[in-house]
Amino acid sequence: MKFNPVVHFEIYVENMDRAKAFYQALFDIKLEHMPSPTPEVEMEMWFFPMDKENGMSYYGAGGSLVKMAGFTPGGGGTLVYFGCDDCAVQAARAEANGGSIQQAKMSIGEHGFCAVVRDSEGNLIGLHSMT
């Protein structure tokens, strides 16, 4: 395989307005509404910015916030890392917008820095930067 096999991620939420506000403030972005891909499944989806022409997100796999019966937010299992210029900035924004810092910015040697935060819904997400 000559490419990153991750093509999409979903972050499950209970309160979409709160979660949208959190992520839009955290990354200074605008999420885009996506209608449910299957009419028989009731879900609300808001996508992170993507380059639609090439089907690729700005830094890696595309993803969305999802509100759907049977899928609840919370920590454990999988941890999605978001690329940042300085992960300490986004960690501070997380705390200022209803989240919390689980692991402050720390060095991971030649691979840069990372931090782990809890979002407004209780999900753990990772933040990565080279500075």
mmCIF file of C-alpha atoms in Angstrom:
data_model
loop_
_atom_site.group_PDB
_atom_site.id
_atom_site.type_symbol
_atom_site.label_atom_id
_atom_site.label_comp_id
_atom_site.label_asym_id
_atom_site.label_seq_id
_atom_site.Cartn_x
_atom_site.Cartn_y
_atom_site.Cartn_z
ATOM 1 C CA MET A 1 0.000 0.000 0.000
ATOM 2 C CA LYS A 2 1.469 3.333 -1.070
ATOM 3 C CA PHE A 3 -0.965 5.690 0.651
ATOM 4 C CA ASN A 4 -2.504 6.368 4.036
ATOM 5 C CA PRO A 5 -5.334 3.811 4.358
ATOM 6 C CA VAL A 6 -7.403 6.016 6.692
ATOM 7 C CA VAL A 7 -10.147 7.599 4.590
ATOM 8 C CA HIS A 8 -12.737 8.841 7.105
ATOM 9 C CA PHE A 9 -13.440 9.198 10.808
ATOM 10 C CA GLU A 10 -16.575 9.950 12.827
ATOM 11 C CA ILE A 11 -16.758 11.632 16.222
ATOM 12 C CA TYR A 12 -20.056 10.793 17.918
ATOM 13 C CA VAL A 13 -21.896 13.540 19.785
ATOM 14 C CA GLU A 14 -25.037 14.016 21.856
ATOM 15 C CA ASN A 15 -25.426 17.790 21.481
ATOM 16 C CA MET A 16 -24.562 18.794 17.910
ATOM 17 C CA ASP A 17 -24.790 22.561 18.482
ATOM 18 C CA ARG A 18 -22.370 22.337 21.408
ATOM 19 C CA ALA A 19 -19.989 19.990 19.541
ATOM 20 C CA LYS A 20 -20.008 22.146 16.375
ATOM 21 C CA ALA A 21 -19.247 25.257 18.405
ATOM 22 C CA PHE A 22 -16.402 23.444 20.189
ATOM 23 C CA TYR A 23 -14.646 22.166 17.035
ATOM 24 C CA GLN A 24 -15.194 25.347 15.019
ATOM 25 C CA ALA A 25 -13.613 27.379 17.846
ATOM 26 C CA LEU A 26 -10.870 24.806 18.488
ATOM 27 C CA PHE A 27 -9.562 24.794 14.915
ATOM 28 C CA ASP A 28 -10.920 28.163 13.689
ATOM 29 C CA ILE A 29 -12.840 26.407 10.884
ATOM 30 C CA LYS A 30 -16.390 26.155 9.554
ATOM 31 C CA LEU A 31 -18.008 22.704 9.519
ATOM 32 C CA GLU A 32 -20.222 21.825 6.550
ATOM 33 C CA HIS A 33 -23.618 20.094 6.882
ATOM 34 C CA MET A 34 -23.984 16.745 5.104
ATOM 35 C CA PRO A 35 -27.407 15.154 4.586
ATOM 36 C CA SER A 36 -27.814 11.584 5.815
ATOM 37 C CA PRO A 37 -26.255 9.304 3.165
ATOM 38 C CA THR A 38 -29.032 6.745 3.610
ATOM 39 C CA PRO A 39 -32.677 7.875 4.026
ATOM 40 C CA GLU A 40 -33.564 4.943 6.295
ATOM 41 C CA VAL A 41 -30.941 5.978 8.884
ATOM 42 C CA GLU A 42 -31.668 9.174 10.789
ATOM 43 C CA MET A 43 -28.401 10.962 11.454
ATOM 44 C CA GLU A 44 -26.998 14.466 11.569
ATOM 45 C CA MET A 45 -23.537 14.957 10.100
ATOM 46 C CA TRP A 46 -21.207 17.975 9.960
ATOM 47 C CA PHE A 47 -17.959 17.554 7.993
ATOM 48 C CA PHE A 48 -14.547 19.018 8.665
ATOM 49 C CA PRO A 49 -13.196 21.088 5.705
ATOM 50 C CA MET A 50 -12.179 19.041 2.677
ATOM 51 C CA ASP A 51 -10.755 19.608 -0.779
ATOM 52 C CA LYS A 52 -13.773 18.237 -2.644
ATOM 53 C CA GLU A 53 -12.041 18.362 -6.018
ATOM 54 C CA ASN A 54 -9.498 15.758 -4.944
ATOM 55 C CA GLY A 55 -11.591 14.044 -2.268
ATOM 56 C CA MET A 56 -8.851 14.663 0.281
ATOM 57 C CA SER A 57 -8.922 16.690 3.458
ATOM 58 C CA TYR A 58 -6.332 19.387 4.026
ATOM 59 C CA TYR A 59 -3.936 17.253 6.107
ATOM 60 C CA GLY A 60 -5.153 13.658 5.882
ATOM 61 C CA ALA A 61 -8.343 11.653 6.203
ATOM 62 C CA GLY A 62 -11.722 13.373 6.091
ATOM 63 C CA GLY A 63 -14.158 13.143 8.947
ATOM 64 C CA SER A 64 -17.320 14.410 10.566
ATOM 65 C CA LEU A 65 -19.272 14.955 13.742
ATOM 66 C CA VAL A 66 -22.198 12.494 13.833
ATOM 67 C CA LYS A 67 -25.359 12.388 15.929
ATOM 68 C CA MET A 68 -27.105 9.031 15.519
ATOM 69 C CA ALA A 69 -29.110 6.697 17.730
ATOM 70 C CA GLY A 70 -27.063 3.854 19.179
ATOM 71 C CA PHE A 71 -23.716 5.648 18.938
ATOM 72 C CA THR A 72 -22.618 7.611 21.985
ATOM 73 C CA PRO A 73 -19.605 9.802 22.730
ATOM 74 C CA GLY A 74 -16.938 8.945 25.279
ATOM 75 C CA GLY A 75 -13.289 8.069 25.716
ATOM 76 C CA GLY A 76 -11.637 4.772 24.979
ATOM 77 C CA GLY A 77 -10.610 2.635 22.060
ATOM 78 C CA THR A 78 -9.618 4.874 19.157
ATOM 79 C CA LEU A 79 -7.834 8.218 19.349
ATOM 80 C CA VAL A 80 -7.970 10.580 16.355
ATOM 81 C CA TYR A 81 -5.069 13.057 16.090
ATOM 82 C CA PHE A 82 -5.570 16.442 14.415
ATOM 83 C CA GLY A 83 -2.635 18.334 12.905
ATOM 84 C CA CYS A 84 -1.959 21.850 14.278
ATOM 85 C CA ASP A 85 0.677 24.557 13.965
ATOM 86 C CA ASP A 86 1.167 24.439 17.766
ATOM 87 C CA CYS A 87 -0.858 21.876 19.705
ATOM 88 C CA ALA A 88 -0.603 23.979 22.896
ATOM 89 C CA VAL A 89 -2.778 26.634 21.205
ATOM 90 C CA GLN A 90 -5.543 24.146 20.400
ATOM 91 C CA ALA A 91 -5.283 22.550 23.862
ATOM 92 C CA ALA A 92 -5.881 25.980 25.425
ATOM 93 C CA ARG A 93 -8.803 26.572 23.035
ATOM 94 C CA ALA A 94 -10.280 23.196 24.033
ATOM 95 C CA GLU A 95 -10.248 24.200 27.678
ATOM 96 C CA ALA A 96 -11.705 27.644 26.879
ATOM 97 C CA ASN A 97 -14.582 26.130 24.871
ATOM 98 C CA GLY A 98 -16.048 23.506 27.195
ATOM 99 C CA GLY A 99 -13.396 20.782 26.939
ATOM 100 C CA SER A 100 -10.453 19.868 29.129
ATOM 101 C CA ILE A 101 -6.763 19.054 28.788
ATOM 102 C CA GLN A 102 -6.048 15.379 29.447
ATOM 103 C CA GLN A 103 -2.328 15.528 28.539
ATOM 104 C CA ALA A 104 -0.607 18.896 28.078
ATOM 105 C CA LYS A 105 1.722 19.465 25.135
ATOM 106 C CA MET A 106 4.695 17.143 25.376
ATOM 107 C CA SER A 107 7.666 16.342 23.193
ATOM 108 C CA ILE A 108 7.673 13.146 21.180
ATOM 109 C CA GLY A 109 11.267 13.665 20.084
ATOM 110 C CA GLU A 110 11.960 13.969 16.373
ATOM 111 C CA HIS A 111 8.248 13.439 15.687
ATOM 112 C CA GLY A 112 7.256 16.798 17.186
ATOM 113 C CA PHE A 113 4.767 17.382 19.986
ATOM 114 C CA CYS A 114 1.365 16.107 21.030
ATOM 115 C CA ALA A 115 -1.413 16.874 23.472
ATOM 116 C CA VAL A 116 -4.643 15.051 24.309
ATOM 117 C CA VAL A 117 -7.876 16.867 25.124
ATOM 118 C CA ARG A 118 -11.440 15.919 25.979
ATOM 119 C CA ASP A 119 -14.018 17.629 23.758
ATOM 120 C CA SER A 120 -17.353 19.121 24.827
ATOM 121 C CA GLU A 121 -19.006 15.686 24.451
ATOM 122 C CA GLY A 122 -16.479 13.698 26.490
ATOM 123 C CA ASN A 123 -14.527 12.275 23.534
ATOM 124 C CA LEU A 124 -10.719 12.149 23.722
ATOM 125 C CA ILE A 125 -8.909 13.615 20.707
ATOM 126 C CA GLY A 126 -5.216 14.035 20.030
ATOM 127 C CA LEU A 127 -3.426 17.134 18.774
ATOM 128 C CA HIS A 128 -0.089 16.985 16.921
ATOM 129 C CA SER A 129 2.368 19.671 15.848
ATOM 130 C CA MET A 130 6.006 19.866 14.854
ATOM 131 C CA THR A 131 6.603 22.956 17.014
#
